[in-house]
Coordinates of C-alpha atoms in Angstrom, one line a residue:
M53 CA 0.0 0.0 0.0
T54 CA 1.5 3.4 -1.0
E55 CA 0.8 7.0 -0.2
A56 CA -1.7 7.3 -3.0
N57 CA -3.9 4.6 -1.5
T58 CA -3.8 5.9 2.0
P59 CA -5.8 8.8 3.6
L60 CA -3.5 11.7 4.1
S61 CA -4.9 12.6 7.5
S62 CA -7.3 11.6 10.2
P63 CA -8.9 13.3 13.2
S64 CA -5.8 12.5 15.2
S65 CA -3.1 13.0 12.6
A66 CA -2.5 16.5 13.8
S67 CA -1.3 15.3 17.1
A68 CA 0.7 12.5 15.6
H69 CA 2.4 14.9 13.2
G70 CA 4.4 16.4 16.0
D71 CA 5.0 13.1 17.8
T72 CA 8.6 11.9 17.5
G73 CA 8.4 9.4 20.3
W74 CA 9.6 6.3 18.4
F75 CA 12.8 6.9 16.5
G76 CA 11.5 10.2 15.3
H77 CA 8.1 8.8 14.2
P78 CA 4.7 8.6 15.8
R79 CA 4.5 6.2 18.7
Q80 CA 1.6 4.4 17.0
L81 CA 4.0 3.2 14.3
A82 CA 5.7 0.8 16.8
R83 CA 2.4 -0.9 17.4
L84 CA 1.6 -1.2 13.6
F85 CA 5.2 -2.3 12.8
T86 CA 4.9 -5.1 15.4
T87 CA 1.5 -6.1 14.1
E88 CA 2.7 -6.4 10.6
M89 CA 5.8 -8.4 11.8
W90 CA 3.6 -11.0 13.6
E91 CA 1.2 -11.2 10.7
R92 CA 4.0 -11.9 8.3
F93 CA 5.5 -14.3 10.8
G94 CA 2.3 -16.4 10.5
F95 CA 2.0 -16.2 6.7
Y96 CA 5.5 -17.0 5.7
G97 CA 5.8 -19.7 8.3
M98 CA 2.8 -21.4 6.8
R99 CA 4.2 -20.8 3.2
A100 CA 7.5 -22.5 4.1
L101 CA 5.5 -25.6 4.9
L102 CA 2.7 -25.6 2.3
T103 CA 4.2 -27.1 -0.8
L104 CA 6.0 -29.8 1.2
Y105 CA 2.7 -30.5 3.2
L106 CA 0.8 -31.0 0.0
T107 CA 3.3 -33.4 -1.6
K108 CA 4.4 -35.4 1.5
H109 CA 1.3 -35.6 3.7
F110 CA -1.5 -35.5 1.1
L111 CA 0.7 -37.1 -1.6
F112 CA -0.6 -34.7 -4.3
S113 CA 1.5 -34.9 -7.5
D114 CA 3.9 -32.0 -8.3
S115 CA 1.6 -30.7 -11.0
T116 CA -1.4 -30.6 -8.7
T117 CA 0.6 -29.1 -5.8
N118 CA 2.1 -26.4 -7.9
G119 CA -1.2 -25.5 -9.5
L120 CA -2.9 -25.3 -6.1
Y121 CA -0.1 -23.2 -4.6
G122 CA -0.2 -20.8 -7.6
G123 CA -3.9 -20.4 -7.2
F124 CA -3.6 -19.8 -3.5
A125 CA -0.9 -17.2 -4.0
A126 CA -2.9 -15.5 -6.7
L127 CA -5.9 -15.1 -4.4
V128 CA -3.7 -13.7 -1.7
Y129 CA -2.9 -10.8 -4.0
L130 CA -6.4 -10.6 -5.5
T131 CA -8.6 -10.4 -2.4
P132 CA -7.0 -7.1 -1.1
L133 CA -8.6 -5.3 -4.0
V134 CA -12.0 -6.0 -2.5
G135 CA -10.9 -5.8 1.1
G136 CA -9.6 -2.3 0.7
L137 CA -12.8 -1.1 -1.0
I138 CA -15.0 -2.6 1.8
A139 CA -12.8 -0.9 4.5
D140 CA -13.1 2.4 2.7
R141 CA -16.9 2.2 2.3
V142 CA -18.2 0.3 5.4
L143 CA -15.9 -1.3 8.0
G144 CA -13.0 1.1 8.3
S145 CA -9.4 0.0 8.3
K146 CA -9.1 -1.1 11.9
R147 CA -12.2 -3.3 12.1
S148 CA -11.2 -4.8 8.7
V149 CA -7.7 -5.7 10.1
K150 CA -9.2 -7.3 13.2
Y151 CA -11.7 -9.4 11.1
G152 CA -9.0 -10.5 8.7
A153 CA -6.6 -11.4 11.5
I154 CA -9.2 -13.7 13.1
M155 CA -9.9 -15.4 9.8
M156 CA -6.2 -15.9 9.0
S157 CA -5.5 -17.3 12.5
L158 CA -8.4 -19.7 12.2
G159 CA -7.1 -20.7 8.8
Y160 CA -3.7 -21.6 10.1
F161 CA -5.3 -23.5 13.0
V162 CA -7.5 -25.5 10.6
L163 CA -4.4 -26.5 8.7
C164 CA -3.2 -28.3 11.9
F165 CA -5.8 -31.0 11.3
G166 CA -4.5 -33.0 8.3
G167 CA -5.6 -36.5 9.4
E168 CA -3.5 -39.6 8.6
T169 CA -1.0 -39.5 5.8
A170 CA -2.5 -40.4 2.4
K171 CA -2.0 -44.0 1.3
P172 CA 0.3 -44.3 -1.8
H173 CA -0.5 -46.5 -4.8
A174 CA 0.9 -47.1 -8.2
E175 CA -0.7 -47.6 -11.6
I176 CA 1.3 -49.9 -13.9
A177 CA 0.1 -50.3 -17.5
G178 CA -3.4 -49.2 -16.4
Q179 CA -3.6 -51.6 -13.4
R180 CA -3.6 -50.3 -9.8
Y181 CA -1.4 -51.7 -7.1
D182 CA -0.9 -50.9 -3.4
V183 CA 2.5 -49.3 -2.4
V184 CA 4.1 -50.2 1.0
A185 CA 6.5 -47.6 2.5
E186 CA 9.3 -48.3 5.0
N187 CA 11.4 -45.9 7.1
T188 CA 9.2 -43.0 6.1
V189 CA 8.1 -40.2 8.4
D190 CA 5.1 -37.8 8.0
R191 CA 7.4 -34.7 8.4
P192 CA 8.9 -32.2 6.0
T193 CA 12.3 -33.8 6.0
A194 CA 12.7 -37.5 4.9
T195 CA 14.8 -40.0 6.8
G196 CA 17.1 -40.7 3.8
L197 CA 16.4 -44.5 4.3
E198 CA 13.0 -44.6 2.6
K199 CA 12.0 -47.7 0.6
R200 CA 8.8 -48.2 -1.3
Y201 CA 7.5 -51.4 -2.6
V202 CA 4.8 -52.3 -5.1
V203 CA 2.7 -55.2 -3.8
M204 CA 2.3 -57.5 -6.9
D205 CA 1.0 -61.0 -6.8
G206 CA 1.6 -61.2 -3.1
S207 CA 5.3 -60.1 -3.5
K208 CA 6.9 -56.8 -2.5
L209 CA 8.9 -55.4 -5.3
L210 CA 11.2 -52.5 -4.5
I211 CA 10.7 -49.4 -6.7
K212 CA 13.8 -48.0 -8.3
G213 CA 14.0 -45.3 -11.0
N214 CA 16.3 -45.7 -13.9
A215 CA 18.3 -43.0 -15.6
D216 CA 16.3 -43.4 -18.8
G217 CA 13.0 -42.6 -17.0
S218 CA 11.8 -46.2 -16.8
V219 CA 11.1 -47.9 -13.4
A220 CA 12.7 -51.1 -12.2
L221 CA 10.8 -53.4 -9.8
L222 CA 13.4 -55.4 -7.8
A223 CA 12.6 -58.8 -6.2
P224 CA 13.8 -59.5 -2.6
D225 CA 17.0 -61.1 -4.0
G226 CA 17.9 -57.9 -5.9
H227 CA 17.2 -59.0 -9.5
V228 CA 15.0 -57.0 -11.8
A229 CA 11.6 -58.7 -11.8
R230 CA 10.1 -56.2 -14.2
T231 CA 11.0 -53.0 -16.0
V232 CA 8.1 -50.5 -16.6
P233 CA 8.4 -47.8 -19.2
G234 CA 8.0 -44.3 -17.7
D235 CA 4.8 -43.5 -19.5
Q236 CA 3.2 -46.7 -18.1
F237 CA 4.1 -46.0 -14.5
A238 CA 2.1 -43.4 -12.5
T239 CA 1.7 -42.9 -8.7
G240 CA -0.9 -41.3 -6.5
G241 CA -2.4 -41.2 -3.1
T242 CA -5.7 -42.3 -1.5
R243 CA -6.6 -39.5 0.8
S244 CA -9.6 -38.6 3.0
S245 CA -11.9 -36.2 1.2
F246 CA -12.9 -34.8 4.6
Y247 CA -9.3 -33.7 5.5
V248 CA -8.7 -32.4 2.0
L249 CA -11.8 -30.2 2.5
L250 CA -10.4 -29.1 5.8
M251 CA -7.1 -28.1 4.2
L252 CA -9.0 -26.2 1.5
L253 CA -11.0 -24.5 4.2
G254 CA -7.8 -23.4 5.9
L255 CA -6.3 -22.0 2.8
S256 CA -9.6 -20.2 1.9
L257 CA -9.8 -18.6 5.4
V258 CA -6.2 -17.3 4.9
A259 CA -6.9 -16.0 1.4
V260 CA -10.1 -14.1 2.3
G261 CA -8.7 -13.0 5.7
N262 CA -5.6 -11.6 4.0
G263 CA -7.9 -9.5 1.8
F264 CA -9.3 -7.8 4.9
F265 CA -6.0 -7.5 6.7
K266 CA -3.2 -6.7 4.2
P267 CA -4.3 -3.4 2.5
N268 CA -5.8 -1.9 5.6
L269 CA -3.0 -2.0 8.1
A270 CA -0.9 0.1 5.7
T271 CA -3.8 2.5 5.4
V272 CA -3.6 3.2 9.2
V273 CA 0.1 3.8 8.8
G274 CA -0.7 6.5 6.2
E275 CA -3.1 8.2 8.6
L276 CA -0.3 8.8 11.1
Y277 CA 1.2 11.5 9.0
A278 CA -0.3 14.8 8.0
P279 CA -0.2 16.1 4.4
G280 CA 3.4 17.0 3.4
D281 CA 5.0 15.2 6.3
R282 CA 8.4 14.2 5.0
R283 CA 8.6 11.3 7.4
R284 CA 5.9 9.4 5.5
D285 CA 8.2 7.5 3.1
A286 CA 10.6 6.6 5.9
G287 CA 7.7 5.5 8.1
F288 CA 6.5 3.1 5.4
T289 CA 10.1 1.8 4.9
I290 CA 10.2 1.0 8.7
F291 CA 6.8 -0.5 8.6
Y292 CA 7.7 -2.8 5.7
M293 CA 10.8 -4.0 7.4
G294 CA 8.4 -5.9 9.7
I295 CA 7.6 -8.1 6.7
N296 CA 11.1 -9.4 6.4
L297 CA 11.8 -9.6 10.1
G298 CA 8.7 -11.7 10.6
S299 CA 9.3 -13.9 7.7
L300 CA 13.0 -14.4 8.7
F301 CA 12.2 -16.0 12.1
S302 CA 9.1 -17.9 11.1
Q303 CA 10.8 -19.6 8.1
I304 CA 13.3 -21.0 10.5
L305 CA 11.0 -21.9 13.4
C306 CA 7.9 -23.3 11.7
P307 CA 9.8 -25.9 9.6
W308 CA 11.9 -26.8 12.6
L309 CA 8.8 -27.5 14.7
A310 CA 7.1 -29.4 11.9
D311 CA 10.2 -31.6 11.7
S312 CA 10.7 -32.0 15.4
V313 CA 7.0 -32.5 16.5
G314 CA 4.8 -32.7 13.4
W315 CA 3.1 -30.7 10.7
W316 CA 0.5 -29.5 13.2
A317 CA 3.1 -27.8 15.4
G318 CA 4.5 -25.7 12.5
F319 CA 1.0 -24.5 11.5
L320 CA 0.0 -23.9 15.1
L321 CA 3.0 -21.6 15.6
A322 CA 1.8 -19.7 12.5
A323 CA -1.7 -19.5 14.0
I324 CA -0.2 -18.2 17.3
G325 CA 1.8 -15.5 15.4
M326 CA -1.4 -14.4 13.7
A327 CA -3.3 -14.4 16.9
V328 CA -0.7 -12.1 18.4
A329 CA -1.2 -9.7 15.5
W330 CA -4.9 -9.6 16.3
M331 CA -4.3 -9.0 20.0
L332 CA -2.0 -6.0 19.2
I333 CA -4.8 -4.3 17.4
Q334 CA -7.7 -5.5 19.6
F335 CA -6.0 -4.5 22.8
D336 CA -4.2 -1.4 21.8
G337 CA -4.7 0.5 25.0
G338 CA -6.3 3.4 23.1
R339 CA -3.1 4.0 21.2
L340 CA -4.9 3.8 17.8
A341 CA -8.0 5.7 18.9
G342 CA -9.1 7.9 16.0
Y343 CA -7.2 6.0 13.4
G344 CA -8.7 3.6 10.9
E345 CA -12.2 4.3 12.0
P346 CA -15.3 3.4 9.9
P347 CA -16.7 6.1 7.6
V348 CA -19.9 7.9 8.5
Q349 CA -22.8 5.6 7.7
R350 CA -25.9 6.9 6.0
G351 CA -28.8 4.6 6.1
R352 CA -28.7 1.0 7.2
D353 CA -25.6 -0.4 8.9
L354 CA -24.0 -2.9 6.5
T355 CA -21.4 -4.2 8.9
P356 CA -23.2 -7.5 9.8
F357 CA -23.7 -8.2 6.1
I358 CA -20.0 -7.7 5.4
Y359 CA -19.1 -10.2 8.2
V360 CA -21.5 -12.8 6.8
G361 CA -20.3 -12.0 3.3
G362 CA -16.8 -12.8 4.3
L363 CA -17.8 -16.2 5.3
V364 CA -19.7 -16.7 2.1
A365 CA -16.6 -15.6 0.2
V366 CA -14.7 -18.4 2.0
G367 CA -17.1 -20.9 0.6
A368 CA -16.7 -19.4 -2.9
V369 CA -12.9 -19.7 -2.6
I370 CA -13.2 -23.4 -1.6
L371 CA -15.1 -24.0 -4.8
L372 CA -12.3 -22.2 -6.8
F373 CA -9.7 -24.4 -5.2
Q374 CA -11.8 -27.5 -5.8
N375 CA -12.1 -26.5 -9.5
L376 CA -8.2 -26.2 -9.6
L377 CA -7.9 -29.7 -8.1
D378 CA -10.3 -31.1 -10.7
A379 CA -8.7 -29.5 -13.7
K380 CA -7.5 -31.9 -16.3
P381 CA -4.3 -31.4 -18.3
V382 CA -4.6 -30.5 -22.0
A383 CA -3.3 -33.1 -24.4
A384 CA 0.0 -32.3 -26.1
G385 CA -0.4 -30.6 -29.4
S386 CA -3.8 -29.1 -28.6
S387 CA -4.8 -25.7 -29.9
L388 CA -4.5 -22.4 -28.0
L389 CA -8.3 -22.3 -27.8
A390 CA -8.4 -25.8 -26.2
Y391 CA -5.8 -24.7 -23.7
V392 CA -7.8 -21.6 -22.7
L393 CA -11.1 -23.5 -22.4
A394 CA -9.3 -26.0 -20.2
L395 CA -8.1 -23.4 -17.8
P396 CA -9.6 -23.6 -14.3
L397 CA -12.1 -20.9 -13.5
L398 CA -9.6 -18.8 -11.5
G399 CA -7.3 -18.8 -14.4
K400 CA -10.0 -17.6 -16.8
I401 CA -11.0 -14.8 -14.4
L402 CA -7.4 -13.6 -14.0
F403 CA -6.5 -13.7 -17.7
A404 CA -9.7 -12.1 -18.8
S405 CA -9.5 -9.3 -16.2
F406 CA -5.9 -8.5 -17.2
L407 CA -6.3 -8.8 -21.0
I408 CA -9.5 -6.8 -21.0
G409 CA -8.6 -4.3 -18.2
V410 CA -5.3 -3.1 -19.6
P411 CA -6.5 -2.0 -23.1
A412 CA -9.7 -0.6 -21.6
I413 CA -7.8 1.7 -19.2
L414 CA -5.5 2.8 -22.1
V415 CA -8.6 3.6 -24.2
Y416 CA -10.0 5.6 -21.3
A417 CA -6.7 7.5 -20.9
W418 CA -6.7 8.3 -24.6
R419 CA -10.2 9.6 -24.6
T420 CA -10.1 11.6 -21.3
G421 CA -6.4 12.7 -20.9
N422 CA -4.0 14.8 -23.0
R423 CA -1.1 13.4 -25.0
V424 CA 1.4 13.5 -22.1
E425 CA -1.0 11.8 -19.7
F426 CA -1.7 9.1 -22.2
E427 CA 2.0 8.4 -22.9
M428 CA 2.7 8.2 -19.2
M429 CA -0.2 5.6 -18.8
V430 CA 1.3 3.6 -21.7
A431 CA 4.7 3.6 -19.9
A432 CA 2.9 2.5 -16.7
M433 CA 1.1 -0.4 -18.4
V434 CA 4.3 -1.6 -20.2
L435 CA 6.2 -1.7 -16.9
T436 CA 3.3 -3.4 -15.2
T437 CA 3.4 -6.1 -17.8
F438 CA 7.2 -6.6 -17.3
N439 CA 6.5 -6.7 -13.5
T440 CA 4.2 -9.7 -14.1
V441 CA 7.1 -11.6 -15.7
F442 CA 9.4 -10.8 -12.8
W443 CA 7.1 -12.1 -10.1
T444 CA 6.2 -15.2 -12.1
L445 CA 9.8 -16.3 -11.9
F446 CA 10.7 -14.9 -8.5
E447 CA 7.8 -16.6 -6.8
Q448 CA 9.2 -20.1 -7.7
A449 CA 10.6 -19.8 -4.2
G450 CA 7.5 -21.3 -2.6
S451 CA 7.0 -24.0 -5.2
S452 CA 9.6 -25.5 -7.5
L453 CA 12.6 -24.1 -5.6
T454 CA 11.4 -25.5 -2.3
L455 CA 10.9 -28.9 -4.0
F456 CA 14.4 -28.6 -5.5
A457 CA 15.8 -27.9 -2.1
D458 CA 14.0 -31.0 -0.7
R459 CA 15.1 -33.4 -3.4
N460 CA 18.4 -32.2 -5.0
T461 CA 20.1 -30.0 -2.4
D462 CA 22.6 -31.1 0.2
L463 CA 21.3 -29.0 3.1
S464 CA 24.3 -29.5 5.4
V465 CA 25.8 -26.2 6.6
F466 CA 29.6 -26.5 6.9
G467 CA 29.1 -30.1 8.0
L468 CA 28.0 -28.9 11.4
F469 CA 24.2 -29.1 11.1
S470 CA 21.5 -29.3 8.4
I471 CA 18.6 -27.1 7.6
S472 CA 15.3 -28.3 6.1
A473 CA 14.0 -27.5 2.7
G474 CA 11.4 -25.2 4.1
Q475 CA 14.0 -23.2 6.0
T476 CA 15.9 -22.4 2.8
Q477 CA 13.3 -19.7 2.1
F478 CA 14.7 -17.6 5.0
F479 CA 17.7 -16.7 2.8
N480 CA 15.6 -14.2 0.9
A481 CA 14.4 -12.4 4.0
L482 CA 17.9 -12.4 5.5
F483 CA 19.4 -10.8 2.4
I484 CA 16.6 -8.2 2.1
V485 CA 17.1 -7.1 5.7
T486 CA 20.9 -7.0 5.2
L487 CA 21.0 -5.4 1.7
A488 CA 18.0 -3.0 1.8
P489 CA 19.8 -0.2 3.8
L490 CA 22.9 -0.6 1.6
L491 CA 21.0 -0.3 -1.6
T492 CA 19.1 2.7 -0.3
I493 CA 22.4 4.4 0.5
L494 CA 23.7 3.5 -3.0
W495 CA 20.7 5.0 -4.7
G496 CA 21.0 8.1 -2.6
K497 CA 24.7 8.6 -3.5
L498 CA 24.0 8.0 -7.2
A499 CA 21.1 10.4 -7.1
A500 CA 23.3 13.1 -5.6
R501 CA 25.6 12.8 -8.6
G502 CA 22.7 12.5 -11.1
L503 CA 23.5 8.9 -11.9
E504 CA 20.7 7.0 -10.3
P505 CA 19.2 4.5 -12.8
S506 CA 15.7 5.3 -14.1
I507 CA 12.7 3.2 -13.2
P508 CA 12.8 1.2 -16.5
V509 CA 16.5 0.5 -16.1
K510 CA 15.9 -0.8 -12.5
F511 CA 13.1 -3.0 -13.8
G512 CA 15.3 -4.3 -16.6
V513 CA 18.1 -5.1 -14.1
A514 CA 15.6 -6.8 -11.9
L515 CA 14.4 -9.1 -14.7
A516 CA 17.9 -9.9 -15.8
G517 CA 18.8 -10.5 -12.2
V518 CA 16.0 -13.0 -11.5
G519 CA 17.2 -14.9 -14.6
A520 CA 20.8 -14.7 -13.5
G521 CA 19.8 -16.3 -10.2
F522 CA 18.4 -19.4 -12.0
L523 CA 21.5 -19.6 -14.3
F524 CA 23.7 -19.5 -11.2
L525 CA 21.9 -22.5 -9.8
V526 CA 22.1 -24.3 -13.1
W527 CA 25.8 -23.7 -13.1
G528 CA 26.0 -25.2 -9.6
T529 CA 24.3 -28.4 -10.8
R530 CA 27.5 -29.2 -12.7
F531 CA 29.1 -29.8 -9.3
A532 CA 26.4 -32.1 -8.0
G533 CA 27.7 -35.1 -6.1
P534 CA 27.1 -38.8 -6.8
D535 CA 23.9 -38.4 -4.9
F536 CA 22.7 -35.9 -7.5
K537 CA 22.6 -33.1 -4.9
V538 CA 24.1 -29.6 -5.0
S539 CA 25.5 -27.7 -2.1
V540 CA 23.0 -25.5 -0.3
W541 CA 25.3 -22.5 -1.0
W542 CA 24.3 -22.6 -4.7
L543 CA 20.7 -22.2 -3.6
A544 CA 21.8 -19.4 -1.2
G545 CA 23.6 -17.7 -4.1
L546 CA 20.4 -17.8 -6.1
Y547 CA 18.5 -16.1 -3.3
L548 CA 21.2 -13.5 -2.9
I549 CA 20.9 -12.6 -6.6
H550 CA 17.1 -12.7 -6.5
S551 CA 17.1 -10.5 -3.4
V552 CA 19.1 -7.8 -5.1
A553 CA 16.8 -8.0 -8.1
E554 CA 13.8 -7.7 -5.8
L555 CA 15.2 -4.5 -4.3
C556 CA 15.5 -3.1 -7.8
I557 CA 11.8 -3.5 -8.6
S558 CA 9.6 -4.0 -5.5
P559 CA 10.2 -0.7 -3.6
V560 CA 9.7 1.4 -6.8
G561 CA 6.8 -0.4 -8.4
M562 CA 3.8 0.9 -6.6
S563 CA 5.4 4.4 -6.3
M564 CA 5.8 4.3 -10.1
I565 CA 2.1 3.6 -10.6
T566 CA 1.1 6.6 -8.4
K567 CA 3.4 8.9 -10.4
L568 CA 2.4 7.9 -13.9
S569 CA -1.3 7.3 -13.5
L570 CA -4.1 9.8 -14.2
A571 CA -5.0 11.3 -10.9
R572 CA -8.7 10.3 -11.1
I573 CA -7.9 6.6 -11.6
V574 CA -4.9 6.1 -9.3
G575 CA -6.9 3.6 -7.2
L576 CA -7.9 1.7 -10.2
M577 CA -4.4 1.5 -11.5
M578 CA -3.2 0.2 -8.1
G579 CA -5.8 -2.5 -8.6
V580 CA -4.3 -3.4 -11.9
W581 CA -0.8 -3.5 -10.3
Y582 CA -2.0 -6.0 -7.7
L583 CA -3.9 -7.9 -10.4
S584 CA -0.6 -8.2 -12.4
I585 CA 1.0 -9.7 -9.3
A586 CA -1.9 -12.1 -8.8
M587 CA -1.7 -13.2 -12.4
A588 CA 2.1 -13.7 -11.9
Q589 CA 1.4 -16.0 -9.0
Y590 CA -1.0 -18.1 -11.0
V591 CA 1.3 -18.3 -14.0
G592 CA 4.2 -19.1 -11.6
G593 CA 2.2 -22.2 -10.6
I594 CA 1.9 -23.2 -14.3
V595 CA 5.7 -22.7 -14.7
A596 CA 6.4 -24.8 -11.6
Q597 CA 4.1 -27.5 -13.1
V598 CA 6.5 -27.8 -16.0
A599 CA 9.2 -28.8 -13.5
S600 CA 7.0 -31.6 -12.1
V601 CA 8.8 -34.8 -11.1
E602 CA 7.2 -38.2 -10.6
T603 CA 7.1 -39.2 -7.0
V604 CA 6.1 -42.3 -5.0
G605 CA 4.7 -41.7 -1.6
G606 CA 5.8 -38.1 -1.8
E607 CA 9.4 -38.9 -2.5
V608 CA 11.4 -39.0 -5.7
T609 CA 12.8 -42.4 -6.7
N610 CA 15.1 -41.2 -9.5
L611 CA 17.2 -38.2 -8.3
K612 CA 19.1 -38.0 -11.5
L613 CA 15.9 -37.5 -13.5
S614 CA 14.8 -35.0 -10.9
L615 CA 18.0 -33.0 -11.2
D616 CA 17.9 -33.1 -15.0
T617 CA 14.3 -31.9 -15.0
Y618 CA 14.9 -28.9 -12.7
T619 CA 18.2 -28.0 -14.5
S620 CA 16.4 -28.0 -17.9
V621 CA 13.5 -25.9 -16.7
F622 CA 15.6 -23.4 -14.7
N623 CA 18.0 -23.0 -17.6
V624 CA 15.1 -22.1 -20.0
I625 CA 13.4 -19.6 -17.6
G626 CA 16.8 -18.2 -16.6
W627 CA 17.8 -17.3 -20.2
F628 CA 14.2 -16.2 -20.9
A629 CA 14.3 -13.7 -18.0
V630 CA 17.7 -12.4 -19.0
G631 CA 16.5 -11.9 -22.5
I632 CA 13.3 -10.0 -21.4
G633 CA 15.5 -7.9 -19.1
V634 CA 17.8 -7.0 -22.0
V635 CA 14.7 -6.1 -24.1
L636 CA 13.5 -3.8 -21.3
L637 CA 16.9 -2.1 -21.0
L638 CA 16.9 -1.5 -24.8
L639 CA 13.4 0.0 -24.4
S640 CA 14.3 2.1 -21.4
G641 CA 15.2 5.2 -23.5
V642 CA 11.8 5.1 -25.2
L643 CA 10.0 4.5 -21.9
R644 CA 11.9 7.4 -20.3
K645 CA 10.5 9.7 -23.0
L646 CA 7.0 8.5 -22.4
M647 CA 7.4 9.1 -18.7
H648 CA 8.1 12.8 -19.3
G649 CA 10.6 13.3 -16.5
V650 CA 9.1 10.9 -13.9
R651 CA 11.9 9.0 -12.1

């Protein structure tokens, strides 16, 4: 949420304007900073576990898991568009934050109830067989001693993947009893429909609750500062540091608890973090009195209907998730029309909204604005489109990169201890917290000399950077050991490069929208910006599906094939991103002219 989306003043902002009680900022900022930190603690702690939970506990295929994760992430960015509007018109920011916090905390708590691990099975040449697993644990991190057998004609045949993609079934004496071509061997899991529904309920509560919470806490921050208060940007910078501090600690602790105690403990810690965020707002001791209050109501009070509507929205989101799970893959060689028609409902909504909304807004700008305003809007839309590409690839962190960490990464740290696959996501937060102040200083020094890169150049560097991160990891796969695993430091290097790239695009993106948009539709343009990120999350799930690897009981049986698959996909998207970044850098001069001096 940026300045353009936040009220400039409130009944109490005059008193806050002169308040320098917390590092030169209003004292209320400390309460809001801490609330944001705990909310992000819960969200990123849950995110660190989600992909692994879906593949290892529910035994969903990689394709299904990545599609569901992409849909969930898309809704997390889509629902704030409605939540912000509801707060502005009916609830007010503070009540919206409280309602959203309760829903999200309940969502994480519901995720604690996953039931028994799904039962694995295999389909060989169209016939289904039971699979027996030994030395397995229902935790994020495997034992390393897992063995899985197909029960065939009363015998247990050990499943072993071959380098050519086929599957060998080994008899107890070690000889190959049968070799199955890869296209005739498929695995799955028999899971309780009740616990799947509970899981979808948990994700839906989080998605809808986030819509009420996320945009409106930032709105209260904006109310702390009077118009023209130069502390505003610094205040938002401090506030957003809470995101990375919260995610840093939760992405260490939640996976650790899930490994040490069980999945439920990791999700429970996320729920506790979210409950703390709610308590900080609910029991604020009067510190936030006068901020985020509901607008003056004329006529009937709609608040009860909004609360009920939020619960109805949860049901609607469950149906969207179920539609994602039921989606059937399109046959190879199908037409583009067949692919579009086969998209889940959420995909159709996102693509239609973006493909119709962007041209419609440009037509509006052409008809109602002057030439300069129209050209600035064109620049904004071009940069928004490139932003979609960036987040599509950057957000592989929660899906394909987490699975790569679990399957093809040696997670030993200097041989002293090991981290889990979910904990590798903390690298990004660590690098952001460390590098953000340094990059801010760098931009300031360059600006003083008139050398600070323009917005299009920063975007281009970010896109090339996200590609370079994947190529760095691909280079590291050349040094994989005989176990087909690369050192964790190659993954850390990817996150270092990605974090620098993020700092080149994320802090300036929404500010760019407010500077280039027509004043009368800034709010709508912010909606398009969030829509672009929502679509990126969804497309990111599709990209992750391309990197899908066949698993048995949630574990890969052919690590070489797994490594080759990830290397191939990461290499393609890495060079693609670098190429798109170069294209944007070449267009930067043209875009700078269209921006008419906006930097």
